[in-house]
Amino acid sequence: MTFAVRRARQQTARLLLVLLAAGLVVLGVGGTDALSGRLVDDGVRQVAEHAESGTRVATVTALSTGDPAAQDRAVRAAIAKAFAGAPVAVSRMAVSQISLGNPDAVQAIGGEGVTDRGDLIDGAWPARSGEAAVLKAAAEIRGWRIGDRIRLGADASGGVVEVLVVGTWRAKDPTAPAWAGDPAVASGDSDGAAGPVLITDEDMTRLWTTPTATWTIAPVALTADSLSAYRAGLERLSQLPAKVDPESRSSTAVGGSLGDLLDRQTRAVSGARGMMAVPTAIIVALGAIAIAVILTSMAGARRAELRLVRARGTAVTGIAAGAAGEAAAATGAGAVLALIVMLPLASPGLPTIVAAALTVLIAAAAAAVTAARASAPTSGTRSDAGRGIVTALLVPTLIVTALAAFALWQLFAQGGVISEGGAADPVASAAAAVALLAFGLLVPVLAVLVAAAAERAARSGRGIMPVLPLRQIARRAGSVAVAILCMALAAGSATMALGAAPLAAAVDRSEVRAALGLDVRVSVAGQGAVPLTATEAAALPTVTRAAEVLSRDADIGSDTVAFLAADPSAEAIPASDQSAITVGSGSVVPVAITRALAQRLGAVRGTTFSITLRPEGTRLPAQVAAIVPTIAGIGSGPGILADRTAAARAGGLRSNELWLSTSDASAVATEVRTRASSPMRILTAAAVSTAPITGTATILLTIGSAAAALLGLLGFLAAVAADRTRRNEERTALRALGLSAGRQRSARLGEVTGIAVFGLLGGAAAGFAVVALVLPVMWGSGA
């Protein structure tokens, strides 16, 4: 025990470097893991906050029963059971459309929380039966004032229900999910009915017309880990009508688009988590290399001692076990210290624990192997013979290249890191890291070849200086390769981090364009019409372009695809292809289809087929005029684009969407909302972008590249120092040949500089290749 301690004290500096490297690995992986959890959770919440109101909630709608309170209790109990373990906020609003279709039509509402979601402008909120508060916009439309009486229609006994206007109000946020998409909350008009007119629950029950009650269900604890619980709750919620209204007397139905939001968030989280495997893998790889280099250097420094111990009868297994225990103790201490540092910030997760255990195991294995080799009898092989280049470089390069090829095949086969089940595929997620490692291993191979060629070219000159450093690089494959590899991986990871941010932004812009077309997309449900024409919309402040669009689902045989008929100003496809679909005449409509649909149909330019638009059942004969990678408003999935004029001429359908280009999407969306009288959906970039989630990958790549740079620099310096130690005899021989110490230092400086520069340039090239070829597919844009 005393001997082991004394041996360890003699190598304190190297053991401290091992401890430092292990600590950096655990801090890098652990910090990335802890930060990723917080950033992704924040991103999930931001995506939900900015999403279109209809996608933020699920709804339950039903005709009000004779006992609204009992109905409310039954529905809330069923909702609570469905979302057990996934907390939700539930609010109820009752709406009654009175005298609809007549000039005096009124929309009356009641329910809890209305006064909390509105601001009183004048007067008071209704406090007793017979009182009402009117939305300011509705009051202006009808000329209602405080003190006026509004006839709400007949009651059950044949009498007249009248209410006294006691106040006016406006909604704090007309897009709040609790309003259930009621257009009147912003415009004061719902299909010709002025309102909302807020009345008491007692007056609501007196009305002869049956109110429609809507319960909105909003998640209150959305995190990356809770998404699956909410998805399960939605599945159970679909059974609610059968439980609370088995005979469908109240026409109870479940609606809302919360499932779409959860699906979008889940895919974004899976993609982000898949990308996070990149910095983690690089940190572990560089840490393992740095630790192995330091332990190899330590074994070399102990070579004479280890051979003596072995010559005295100590088994090689005992020597290897002792070295393994020493290395495990040093790396374990570094890992424990790193975990202690991290504890105030976050408890270590599974990736951190796995990285710590893997680091200790790698260190123990490397120490055992290097100690056993160092204790072997002296061989006659020269250190600069260059015969180990195949085993030192080509074999590991080929192995890692094969692994990279498999990971890349998996990645390209499924078009991203997300598997069919919606989770991040571990093999595809490792593609970028393994590809960078494979490219990085090629860098020292190329360096040795280039140095060998340069050495032969330099022999024709005079002097030893140009030849000597090139010969050292060419013939010392093992030590030089490790130094170059460390520098290349550090530079490659930094290049990936620099290239990932603009790539992520470009991917997000592509996804937003696929969802919106332009900057604002206004869609009316069913067969309704948008509240403004393109000409009226173009006159709005900040609007620079407006396009009317017909959007439908289309059946082609047994397939259902997206169909758009747009004005040329929508710029849904390049102008050259747009012209191809506007020159048609007759009954056959020229269309552009996405490449994905063309592959599914086996279609080429000139192919004719029939489209059936839903829900009208209108049939359009179509001919493929262009095949494009993507269509704005559809994306790269199966889709069809036609010219709106040609589609209207053939099918007679009017537009139900309006696409707007503007510098202030929020203001334009608000203006359009104030003119709407029917339910619609208004989408902006903030409502469809998942950048708050996917963007975390670029932040973590940056942090991971910083940790990788430190580990790469540590490995580079350790490899250079170890090589210098092994060449003591060489310095004596060169001095005997007349090469002064100063010239030797110059040669050594040139050699180290060449190694560093080649590593930096090769690593930057490898990182750029990964950014250009691999990362786009990992983000799902290069499939």
PDB file of N, CA and C in Angstrom, residues 388-419:
ATOM      1  N   GLY A 388       3.618   1.290 -37.484  1.00  0.00           N
ATOM      2  CA  GLY A 388       2.315   1.144 -36.815  1.00  0.00           C
ATOM      3  C   GLY A 388       1.228   1.992 -37.399  1.00  0.00           C
ATOM      4  N   ILE A 389       1.469   2.616 -38.573  1.00  0.00           N
ATOM      5  CA  ILE A 389       0.462   3.534 -39.111  1.00  0.00           C
ATOM      6  C   ILE A 389      -0.851   2.836 -39.428  1.00  0.00           C
ATOM      7  N   VAL A 390      -0.797   1.576 -39.896  1.00  0.00           N
ATOM      8  CA  VAL A 390      -2.025   0.880 -40.264  1.00  0.00           C
ATOM      9  C   VAL A 390      -2.881   0.624 -39.035  1.00  0.00           C
ATOM     10  N   THR A 391      -2.240   0.051 -38.005  1.00  0.00           N
ATOM     11  CA  THR A 391      -3.003  -0.254 -36.792  1.00  0.00           C
ATOM     12  C   THR A 391      -3.339   0.996 -35.995  1.00  0.00           C
ATOM     13  N   ALA A 392      -2.453   1.994 -36.031  1.00  0.00           N
ATOM     14  CA  ALA A 392      -2.671   3.195 -35.225  1.00  0.00           C
ATOM     15  C   ALA A 392      -3.698   4.132 -35.832  1.00  0.00           C
ATOM     16  N   LEU A 393      -3.847   4.111 -37.133  1.00  0.00           N
ATOM     17  CA  LEU A 393      -4.726   5.075 -37.785  1.00  0.00           C
ATOM     18  C   LEU A 393      -5.836   4.426 -38.615  1.00  0.00           C
ATOM     19  N   LEU A 394      -5.448   3.558 -39.547  1.00  0.00           N
ATOM     20  CA  LEU A 394      -6.438   3.051 -40.490  1.00  0.00           C
ATOM     21  C   LEU A 394      -7.468   2.140 -39.852  1.00  0.00           C
ATOM     22  N   VAL A 395      -7.045   1.249 -38.947  1.00  0.00           N
ATOM     23  CA  VAL A 395      -8.002   0.320 -38.349  1.00  0.00           C
ATOM     24  C   VAL A 395      -9.091   1.041 -37.551  1.00  0.00           C
ATOM     25  N   PRO A 396      -8.732   1.922 -36.582  1.00  0.00           N
ATOM     26  CA  PRO A 396      -9.807   2.639 -35.876  1.00  0.00           C
ATOM     27  C   PRO A 396     -10.614   3.541 -36.793  1.00  0.00           C
ATOM     28  N   THR A 397      -9.949   4.104 -37.818  1.00  0.00           N
ATOM     29  CA  THR A 397     -10.681   4.955 -38.762  1.00  0.00           C
ATOM     30  C   THR A 397     -11.737   4.159 -39.516  1.00  0.00           C
ATOM     31  N   LEU A 398     -11.364   2.966 -39.954  1.00  0.00           N
ATOM     32  CA  LEU A 398     -12.316   2.122 -40.679  1.00  0.00           C
ATOM     33  C   LEU A 398     -13.464   1.670 -39.779  1.00  0.00           C
ATOM     34  N   ILE A 399     -13.152   1.349 -38.524  1.00  0.00           N
ATOM     35  CA  ILE A 399     -14.198   0.910 -37.599  1.00  0.00           C
ATOM     36  C   ILE A 399     -15.208   2.029 -37.356  1.00  0.00           C
ATOM     37  N   VAL A 400     -14.671   3.230 -37.050  1.00  0.00           N
ATOM     38  CA  VAL A 400     -15.570   4.358 -36.770  1.00  0.00           C
ATOM     39  C   VAL A 400     -16.321   4.766 -38.031  1.00  0.00           C
ATOM     40  N   THR A 401     -15.672   4.677 -39.182  1.00  0.00           N
ATOM     41  CA  THR A 401     -16.352   5.007 -40.439  1.00  0.00           C
ATOM     42  C   THR A 401     -17.516   4.056 -40.693  1.00  0.00           C
ATOM     43  N   ALA A 402     -17.324   2.782 -40.373  1.00  0.00           N
ATOM     44  CA  ALA A 402     -18.419   1.821 -40.530  1.00  0.00           C
ATOM     45  C   ALA A 402     -19.581   2.154 -39.597  1.00  0.00           C
ATOM     46  N   LEU A 403     -19.255   2.521 -38.346  1.00  0.00           N
ATOM     47  CA  LEU A 403     -20.311   2.916 -37.411  1.00  0.00           C
ATOM     48  C   LEU A 403     -21.028   4.175 -37.897  1.00  0.00           C
ATOM     49  N   ALA A 404     -20.246   5.119 -38.423  1.00  0.00           N
ATOM     50  CA  ALA A 404     -20.846   6.349 -38.937  1.00  0.00           C
ATOM     51  C   ALA A 404     -21.750   6.051 -40.123  1.00  0.00           C
ATOM     52  N   ALA A 405     -21.324   5.142 -40.979  1.00  0.00           N
ATOM     53  CA  ALA A 405     -22.141   4.791 -42.140  1.00  0.00           C
ATOM     54  C   ALA A 405     -23.476   4.186 -41.707  1.00  0.00           C
ATOM     55  N   PHE A 406     -23.431   3.344 -40.691  1.00  0.00           N
ATOM     56  CA  PHE A 406     -24.675   2.742 -40.195  1.00  0.00           C
ATOM     57  C   PHE A 406     -25.598   3.805 -39.595  1.00  0.00           C
ATOM     58  N   ALA A 407     -25.026   4.703 -38.779  1.00  0.00           N
ATOM     59  CA  ALA A 407     -25.836   5.760 -38.159  1.00  0.00           C
ATOM     60  C   ALA A 407     -26.406   6.690 -39.222  1.00  0.00           C
ATOM     61  N   LEU A 408     -25.603   7.026 -40.235  1.00  0.00           N
ATOM     62  CA  LEU A 408     -26.085   7.909 -41.297  1.00  0.00           C
ATOM     63  C   LEU A 408     -27.166   7.216 -42.134  1.00  0.00           C
ATOM     64  N   TRP A 409     -27.004   5.929 -42.377  1.00  0.00           N
ATOM     65  CA  TRP A 409     -28.040   5.195 -43.112  1.00  0.00           C
ATOM     66  C   TRP A 409     -29.360   5.245 -42.354  1.00  0.00           C
ATOM     67  N   GLN A 410     -29.306   5.036 -41.048  1.00  0.00           N
ATOM     68  CA  GLN A 410     -30.522   5.095 -40.238  1.00  0.00           C
ATOM     69  C   GLN A 410     -31.121   6.494 -40.268  1.00  0.00           C
ATOM     70  N   LEU A 411     -30.264   7.496 -40.180  1.00  0.00           N
ATOM     71  CA  LEU A 411     -30.732   8.885 -40.193  1.00  0.00           C
ATOM     72  C   LEU A 411     -31.417   9.221 -41.509  1.00  0.00           C
ATOM     73  N   PHE A 412     -30.775   8.909 -42.622  1.00  0.00           N
ATOM     74  CA  PHE A 412     -31.337   9.269 -43.929  1.00  0.00           C
ATOM     75  C   PHE A 412     -32.554   8.401 -44.261  1.00  0.00           C
ATOM     76  N   ALA A 413     -32.566   7.181 -43.769  1.00  0.00           N
ATOM     77  CA  ALA A 413     -33.692   6.302 -44.061  1.00  0.00           C
ATOM     78  C   ALA A 413     -34.986   6.816 -43.466  1.00  0.00           C
ATOM     79  N   GLN A 414     -34.912   7.365 -42.243  1.00  0.00           N
ATOM     80  CA  GLN A 414     -36.141   7.857 -41.615  1.00  0.00           C
ATOM     81  C   GLN A 414     -36.282   9.375 -41.723  1.00  0.00           C
ATOM     82  N   GLY A 415     -35.328  10.040 -42.383  1.00  0.00           N
ATOM     83  CA  GLY A 415     -35.453  11.465 -42.657  1.00  0.00           C
ATOM     84  C   GLY A 415     -35.276  12.367 -41.464  1.00  0.00           C
ATOM     85  N   GLY A 416     -34.656  11.911 -40.397  1.00  0.00           N
ATOM     86  CA  GLY A 416     -34.429  12.726 -39.215  1.00  0.00           C
ATOM     87  C   GLY A 416     -34.144  11.853 -38.014  1.00  0.00           C
ATOM     88  N   VAL A 417     -34.038  12.496 -36.858  1.00  0.00           N
ATOM     89  CA  VAL A 417     -33.714  11.741 -35.647  1.00  0.00           C
ATOM     90  C   VAL A 417     -34.953  11.163 -34.978  1.00  0.00           C
ATOM     91  N   ILE A 418     -36.144  11.540 -35.460  1.00  0.00           N
ATOM     92  CA  ILE A 418     -37.375  11.088 -34.824  1.00  0.00           C
ATOM     93  C   ILE A 418     -37.856   9.812 -35.498  1.00  0.00           C
ATOM     94  N   SER A 419     -38.065   8.785 -34.701  1.00  0.00           N
ATOM     95  CA  SER A 419     -38.523   7.508 -35.222  1.00  0.00           C
ATOM     96  C   SER A 419     -40.025   7.537 -35.471  1.00  0.00           C
TER      97      SER A 419
END
